Coordinates of C-alpha atoms and ligand atoms in Angstrom, one line a residue:
M63 CA 18.8 11.8 12.1
I64 CA 15.7 12.6 10.1
P65 CA 13.8 9.3 9.6
I66 CA 11.8 8.5 6.4
I67 CA 8.8 7.9 8.6
Q68 CA 7.9 8.4 12.2
P69 CA 4.7 6.8 13.5
V70 CA 2.9 9.1 15.9
F71 CA 1.3 7.5 18.9
G72 CA -0.3 9.6 21.5
P73 CA -1.9 9.1 24.9
D74 CA -5.1 7.7 23.3
E75 CA -3.2 4.8 21.6
L76 CA -1.4 4.1 24.9
A77 CA -4.7 4.1 26.9
A78 CA -6.4 1.9 24.3
V79 CA -3.6 -0.7 24.5
A80 CA -3.7 -0.6 28.3
D81 CA -7.5 -1.2 28.2
V82 CA -7.0 -4.3 26.1
L83 CA -4.3 -5.7 28.5
R84 CA -6.6 -5.1 31.5
S85 CA -9.5 -6.8 29.7
G86 CA -7.5 -10.0 29.5
W87 CA -8.6 -10.6 25.8
V88 CA -5.7 -9.9 23.5
V89 CA -6.4 -12.0 20.4
Q90 CA -8.9 -11.1 17.7
G91 CA -12.0 -10.0 19.4
P92 CA -14.1 -6.9 20.0
R93 CA -11.4 -4.4 19.0
V94 CA -10.8 -6.1 15.7
L95 CA -14.6 -5.8 15.1
A96 CA -14.5 -2.1 16.0
F97 CA -11.6 -1.5 13.7
E98 CA -13.5 -3.2 10.9
H99 CA -16.4 -0.9 11.5
A100 CA -14.1 2.1 11.3
I101 CA -12.6 0.9 8.1
A102 CA -16.0 0.1 6.5
Q103 CA -17.3 3.5 7.5
E104 CA -14.3 5.4 6.1
T105 CA -14.2 3.6 2.8
G106 CA -18.0 3.3 2.4
A107 CA -17.5 -0.4 1.5
A108 CA -20.0 -2.9 2.9
H109 CA -17.5 -5.2 4.6
A110 CA -14.0 -4.9 6.0
V111 CA -12.1 -8.0 7.2
V112 CA -9.0 -7.3 9.2
V113 CA -5.9 -9.5 8.8
S114 CA -2.3 -9.7 9.9
S115 CA -0.8 -7.8 6.9
A116 CA -1.7 -6.6 3.5
T117 CA 0.4 -9.4 2.0
A118 CA -1.9 -11.9 3.8
G119 CA -4.9 -9.9 2.7
L120 CA -3.8 -10.0 -1.0
H121 CA -3.3 -13.8 -0.7
L122 CA -6.8 -14.2 0.8
A123 CA -8.3 -11.9 -1.9
L124 CA -6.9 -14.0 -4.7
H125 CA -8.1 -17.2 -2.9
V126 CA -11.7 -16.0 -2.5
A127 CA -11.7 -14.8 -6.1
G128 CA -10.9 -18.4 -7.1
I129 CA -7.4 -17.7 -8.4
G130 CA -4.9 -20.5 -8.2
P131 CA -2.6 -22.8 -10.2
G132 CA -2.9 -22.4 -14.0
D133 CA -4.1 -18.8 -13.7
D134 CA -2.3 -15.7 -14.8
V135 CA -2.6 -12.5 -12.7
V136 CA -1.4 -9.3 -14.2
V137 CA 0.5 -7.1 -11.7
P138 CA 2.8 -4.1 -12.0
S139 CA 6.5 -5.1 -11.6
L140 CA 6.9 -1.6 -10.2
S141 CA 5.5 -2.1 -6.7
F142 CA 6.6 -3.3 -3.3
I143 CA 7.6 -6.9 -3.8
A144 CA 4.5 -8.2 -1.9
T145 CA 2.2 -7.5 -4.8
T146 CA 4.1 -10.1 -6.9
N147 CA 4.8 -12.5 -4.0
A148 CA 1.0 -12.7 -3.1
V149 CA 0.4 -14.2 -6.6
W150 CA 3.1 -16.7 -5.9
M151 CA 1.5 -17.5 -2.5
A152 CA -1.8 -18.3 -4.3
G153 CA 0.0 -20.7 -6.6
A154 CA -0.8 -18.5 -9.7
N155 CA 1.6 -17.0 -12.2
P156 CA 2.4 -13.2 -12.0
V157 CA 2.5 -11.5 -15.4
F158 CA 4.3 -8.1 -15.3
A159 CA 2.6 -5.0 -16.8
D160 CA 4.5 -1.8 -17.3
V161 CA 3.4 1.5 -15.8
A162 CA 2.7 4.9 -17.4
P163 CA 5.7 7.2 -18.1
D164 CA 4.2 10.1 -16.0
M165 CA 2.6 8.0 -13.2
P166 CA 3.9 5.0 -11.3
N167 CA 0.5 3.2 -11.9
V168 CA -0.6 0.6 -14.5
S169 CA -3.0 2.0 -17.1
V170 CA -5.6 0.4 -19.4
Q171 CA -3.0 0.4 -22.1
T172 CA -0.2 -1.3 -20.1
L173 CA -2.6 -3.9 -18.8
Q174 CA -3.8 -4.7 -22.4
Q175 CA -0.2 -5.1 -23.5
A176 CA 0.5 -7.6 -20.8
W177 CA -2.8 -9.6 -21.0
T178 CA -2.6 -13.3 -21.7
P179 CA -5.3 -15.9 -22.5
Q180 CA -4.9 -17.3 -19.0
T181 CA -5.4 -13.9 -17.3
R182 CA -8.1 -14.3 -14.7
A183 CA -7.3 -11.4 -12.3
V184 CA -5.5 -8.1 -12.2
I185 CA -3.8 -6.6 -9.1
A186 CA -3.6 -2.8 -9.7
V187 CA -1.8 -0.7 -7.2
H188 CA -2.7 2.7 -6.0
Q189 CA 1.0 3.4 -5.8
L190 CA 2.3 5.7 -3.0
G191 CA -1.4 6.4 -2.3
V192 CA -1.9 7.9 -5.8
P193 CA -5.2 6.5 -7.2
F194 CA -5.0 4.6 -10.5
D195 CA -7.6 5.0 -13.3
R196 CA -10.2 3.0 -11.6
A197 CA -13.1 3.6 -14.0
G198 CA -11.0 2.6 -17.0
I199 CA -9.3 -0.4 -15.4
A200 CA -12.5 -1.8 -13.8
A201 CA -14.3 -1.6 -17.2
L202 CA -11.4 -3.4 -18.9
C203 CA -11.5 -6.2 -16.3
A204 CA -15.3 -6.5 -16.5
A205 CA -15.2 -6.7 -20.3
R206 CA -12.6 -9.5 -20.2
G207 CA -14.1 -11.4 -17.2
A208 CA -11.1 -10.8 -14.9
V209 CA -11.4 -10.0 -11.2
L210 CA -9.9 -6.6 -10.2
I211 CA -8.1 -6.6 -6.9
E212 CA -7.0 -3.2 -5.7
D213 CA -3.7 -3.1 -3.8
A214 CA -4.6 -0.1 -1.7
A215 CA -1.8 -0.8 0.8
C216 CA -0.6 2.8 0.7
A217 CA -3.9 4.5 0.0
M218 CA -5.9 4.8 3.2
G219 CA -7.3 8.4 3.2
S220 CA -6.9 9.0 -0.6
R221 CA -9.9 9.7 -2.7
Y222 CA -10.5 8.8 -6.4
R223 CA -12.7 11.4 -8.1
G224 CA -14.1 12.4 -4.7
E225 CA -14.8 8.8 -3.6
A226 CA -12.9 7.0 -0.9
I227 CA -10.5 4.3 -2.3
A228 CA -12.3 0.9 -2.2
H229 CA -15.7 2.5 -2.0
S230 CA -17.1 0.4 -4.8
A231 CA -14.3 -2.2 -5.0
A232 CA -14.9 -5.9 -5.6
L233 CA -11.8 -6.5 -3.4
A234 CA -9.3 -3.9 -2.1
V235 CA -6.5 -4.5 0.4
F236 CA -5.0 -2.0 2.9
S237 CA -1.8 -2.1 4.9
F238 CA -1.2 -0.8 8.5
H239 CA 2.6 -1.2 8.4
P240 CA 4.4 1.8 9.9
R241 CA 5.4 3.0 6.4
K242 CA 1.7 3.6 5.6
V243 CA -0.6 6.4 6.7
V244 CA -2.4 4.5 9.6
T245 CA -0.4 2.0 11.5
T246 CA -0.9 -0.9 13.9
G247 CA 2.7 -2.1 13.8
E248 CA 1.8 -4.9 11.4
G249 CA -1.7 -5.3 9.9
G250 CA -4.0 -5.3 6.9
A251 CA -7.6 -5.3 5.8
V252 CA -9.5 -6.7 2.9
V253 CA -12.5 -4.6 1.9
T254 CA -15.3 -6.0 -0.3
N255 CA -18.9 -5.3 -1.3
R256 CA -19.8 -9.0 -1.6
P257 CA -21.2 -10.5 1.5
D258 CA -20.3 -14.1 0.4
W259 CA -16.7 -13.1 0.0
A260 CA -16.7 -11.3 3.4
D261 CA -18.0 -14.4 5.1
R262 CA -15.4 -16.6 3.5
L263 CA -12.6 -14.1 4.2
Q264 CA -13.5 -14.2 7.9
R265 CA -13.2 -18.0 7.9
L266 CA -10.1 -18.2 5.8
R267 CA -8.1 -15.9 8.1
Q268 CA -8.6 -18.4 11.0
H269 CA -8.1 -21.9 9.8
G270 CA -11.4 -22.1 8.0
M271 CA -13.2 -22.0 11.3
T272 CA -17.0 -21.4 11.2
L273 CA -17.3 -19.8 14.7
A274 CA -14.5 -17.4 16.0
A275 CA -13.1 -17.9 19.5
D276 CA -14.6 -14.6 20.8
R277 CA -18.1 -15.8 19.8
R278 CA -17.6 -19.2 21.4
H279 CA -16.1 -17.8 24.6
G280 CA -18.4 -18.4 27.6
T281 CA -20.8 -20.6 25.6
S282 CA -20.9 -24.3 24.8
A283 CA -20.9 -23.6 21.0
V284 CA -18.6 -25.8 19.0
E285 CA -16.8 -24.6 15.8
A286 CA -16.4 -26.6 12.6
Y287 CA -13.7 -26.3 10.0
A288 CA -15.5 -25.7 6.7
E289 CA -12.4 -25.6 4.5
P290 CA -8.6 -25.3 5.0
G291 CA -7.4 -21.8 5.9
W292 CA -4.5 -19.9 7.4
N293 CA -3.8 -18.0 10.6
Y294 CA -3.9 -14.5 9.4
R295 CA -5.4 -12.9 12.4
M296 CA -4.7 -9.5 13.9
T297 CA -4.6 -9.1 17.7
D298 CA -6.9 -6.9 19.7
L299 CA -3.8 -5.0 21.0
Q300 CA -3.1 -3.9 17.4
A301 CA -6.7 -3.2 16.5
A302 CA -7.1 -1.0 19.5
I303 CA -4.4 1.2 18.1
G304 CA -6.0 1.1 14.7
V305 CA -9.3 2.4 16.0
V306 CA -7.6 5.4 17.5
Q307 CA -5.6 6.1 14.4
M308 CA -8.6 5.9 12.1
G309 CA -10.2 8.5 14.3
R310 CA -7.3 10.8 13.5
L311 CA -7.1 9.9 9.8
A312 CA -8.4 13.2 8.4
A313 CA -5.8 15.2 10.5
I314 CA -3.0 12.8 9.6
V315 CA -3.7 13.2 5.9
A316 CA -4.1 17.0 6.1
R317 CA -0.7 17.3 7.8
R318 CA 1.0 15.0 5.3
R319 CA -0.5 16.9 2.4
Q320 CA 0.9 20.1 3.9
V321 CA 4.4 18.5 4.1
A322 CA 4.1 17.4 0.4
A323 CA 2.9 20.9 -0.7
R324 CA 5.9 22.5 1.1
Y325 CA 8.3 20.2 -0.7
D326 CA 6.6 21.1 -4.0
E327 CA 7.1 24.8 -3.1
L328 CA 10.8 24.4 -2.1
L329 CA 11.5 22.4 -5.3
A330 CA 9.4 24.5 -7.7
D331 CA 12.4 26.0 -9.5
C332 CA 14.5 22.8 -9.5
W333 CA 14.5 21.4 -13.0
D334 CA 16.6 18.3 -12.1
V335 CA 13.7 16.7 -10.2
A336 CA 10.1 15.9 -11.1
P337 CA 7.9 15.4 -8.0
L338 CA 4.9 13.1 -8.4
Q339 CA 1.8 15.1 -9.4
P340 CA -1.5 13.2 -8.7
H341 CA -4.5 13.9 -11.0
R342 CA -6.2 17.2 -9.9
D343 CA -9.6 15.5 -9.4
D344 CA -8.2 13.1 -6.9
T345 CA -7.1 13.6 -3.3
W346 CA -3.7 12.1 -2.4
N347 CA -2.9 11.1 1.1
A348 CA 0.8 11.9 0.6
Q349 CA 1.9 8.5 1.8
T350 CA 5.3 8.9 0.2
Y351 CA 6.8 12.1 -1.3
C352 CA 8.5 10.7 -4.4
L353 CA 10.4 12.5 -7.1
C354 CA 12.3 11.4 -10.2
V355 CA 15.9 12.6 -10.5
A356 CA 16.7 13.4 -14.1
P357 CA 19.3 10.9 -15.3
D358 CA 22.7 12.2 -16.5
T359 CA 24.6 10.7 -19.4
R360 CA 25.6 7.7 -17.3
A361 CA 23.4 4.7 -16.7
A362 CA 19.9 5.4 -15.3
G363 CA 19.9 5.2 -11.6
M364 CA 23.5 6.3 -11.0
R365 CA 22.7 10.0 -10.5
R366 CA 19.8 9.1 -8.2
D367 CA 22.0 6.8 -6.2
A368 CA 24.7 9.4 -5.8
V369 CA 22.2 12.0 -4.5
L370 CA 20.7 9.3 -2.2
G371 CA 24.2 8.5 -0.9
L372 CA 24.7 12.2 0.0
L373 CA 21.3 12.5 1.7
Q374 CA 22.0 9.4 3.8
A375 CA 25.5 10.5 4.7
R376 CA 23.9 13.7 6.1
A377 CA 21.6 11.6 8.3
I378 CA 18.5 12.1 6.1
G379 CA 16.4 9.0 5.8
A380 CA 15.8 9.2 2.0
R381 CA 15.1 5.9 0.1
R382 CA 14.8 4.5 -3.3
G383 CA 11.3 5.5 -4.5
I384 CA 9.7 2.3 -5.8
L385 CA 11.3 -1.0 -6.7
A386 CA 10.6 -3.2 -9.7
A387 CA 10.2 -6.9 -8.9
H388 CA 11.7 -8.0 -12.2
L389 CA 15.0 -6.3 -11.3
E390 CA 15.3 -8.2 -8.0
P391 CA 17.0 -11.6 -7.7
A392 CA 13.8 -13.3 -6.7
W393 CA 12.0 -12.5 -10.0
R394 CA 14.9 -11.7 -12.4
D395 CA 14.5 -14.9 -14.4
H396 CA 10.7 -14.8 -14.6
P397 CA 9.5 -14.5 -18.2
R398 CA 8.3 -11.0 -19.1
G399 CA 8.0 -8.4 -21.9
P400 CA 9.8 -5.1 -22.0
L401 CA 9.1 -2.8 -19.0
P402 CA 10.9 0.5 -19.9
C403 CA 8.9 2.8 -17.8
S404 CA 9.1 0.6 -14.7
E405 CA 12.9 0.5 -15.1
A406 CA 13.0 4.3 -15.5
W407 CA 11.0 4.8 -12.3
A408 CA 13.0 2.2 -10.4
G409 CA 16.2 3.9 -11.4
Q410 CA 15.2 7.5 -10.9
S411 CA 12.7 7.7 -8.1
L412 CA 13.6 9.0 -4.7
A413 CA 11.5 9.1 -1.5
L414 CA 12.0 12.0 0.9
P415 CA 11.0 11.9 4.6
V416 CA 7.3 12.6 5.3
H417 CA 5.8 12.5 8.8
E418 CA 3.5 14.6 11.0
H419 CA 6.3 16.1 13.1
L420 CA 8.6 17.0 10.2
S421 CA 9.5 20.7 10.8
D422 CA 9.9 23.4 8.2
E423 CA 13.6 23.7 9.2
E424 CA 14.1 20.0 8.5
Q425 CA 12.3 20.3 5.2
R426 CA 14.5 23.2 4.1
Y427 CA 17.6 21.3 5.2
I428 CA 16.5 18.2 3.2
V429 CA 15.9 20.2 0.1
A430 CA 19.2 22.2 0.4
T431 CA 21.1 18.9 0.7
L432 CA 19.2 17.4 -2.2
R433 CA 20.2 20.5 -4.3
E434 CA 23.8 20.2 -3.2
G435 CA 23.8 16.5 -4.3
L436 CA 22.3 17.4 -7.7
A437 CA 24.9 20.1 -8.2
T438 CA 27.8 17.8 -7.6
V439 CA 26.7 14.8 -9.9
Ligands
LIG543 C1 3.5 -2.1 2.0 C2 2.9 -2.7 0.7 C3 2.4 -4.0 0.7 C4 2.6 -5.0 1.9 O1 2.0 -4.6 3.1 P1 2.2 -5.4 4.4 O2 1.2 -5.0 5.3 O3 3.6 -5.0 4.9 O4 2.2 -6.9 4.1 C5 1.8 -4.5 -0.4 N1 1.7 -3.7 -1.5 C6 2.1 -2.4 -1.5 C7 1.9 -1.6 -2.8 C8 2.8 -1.9 -0.4 O5 3.3 -0.6 -0.5

């Protein structure tokens, strides 16, 4: 079996977790703080607040931005479902924007088409780690008085025009789920350049508490509850793994880019598939190797699904590329405009395995099987 992903944990991660266990302090504490420093350093953002998942982080980002009932938030339908669900968690209304035909990201144009008079925020996604047009979209949001929240769940290690993702973000959210580039099992982080938002995020992730447990420990200090909040904490066990993984980020990204480049090479003469090609001025972390399978005369998606079926039958952990929320039962009846490009991506995109230990032989086997599938349907 060749899995779609394979998190790589070495002796350093094991030793870091053992240290936490021996210390006796396993909840949010010094390791979470160290992980936050590593994230702030990597992204160049002023503050990083670590939470239990990116979904929790998106919810908190919307909340600190003042988004709630009565507000519209423009989101791509074409994204992992959490992007849309986070808007629902905040009590606001998701409005689906389409994506570009040649890139699975929203653009200034598709956001303008979806915009409503109640739009107070946009969640734009750096889909599969591919940076969106940050300059254009940030200018649009600023001109229209909306907050731009960057869903950077997949984008740790990517660079937009030479700058780390989230470098100058109002709010950006990363994920540390095993499908992403750096993993702590479950986990997320909200990055911001506003100190008032950072303070509030720190309170909101732990019940609105003014003084965290690790700061009170061994003192007679008493906490207050400034406002209602959630329990969105990460444990020190997870953060200890994150600190080690952040130290290996450059090497992880370099290896993933090598794997993606090898797929590009192996598929260069295959006209039935179009691999994702990020903008040449950006650096892509190769979080997912995604390609579009050219549809045949039958309904969109059928050829992709047939190829996917063959890959899976041969024990290759390929997956649908990106889902579209408006095609899922949870959001099927939600009002929306036409989303033709999102539907094309959802029906045609295919994700191939990418991980650090994927061998050249495995990559050649995957591509040979893919070609076999394309030839038979
Ligand atoms: C994975 C993912 C999320 C959710 O991340 P979790 O940490 O699992 O909550 C949100 N948005 C996008 C685009 C993702 O790919």
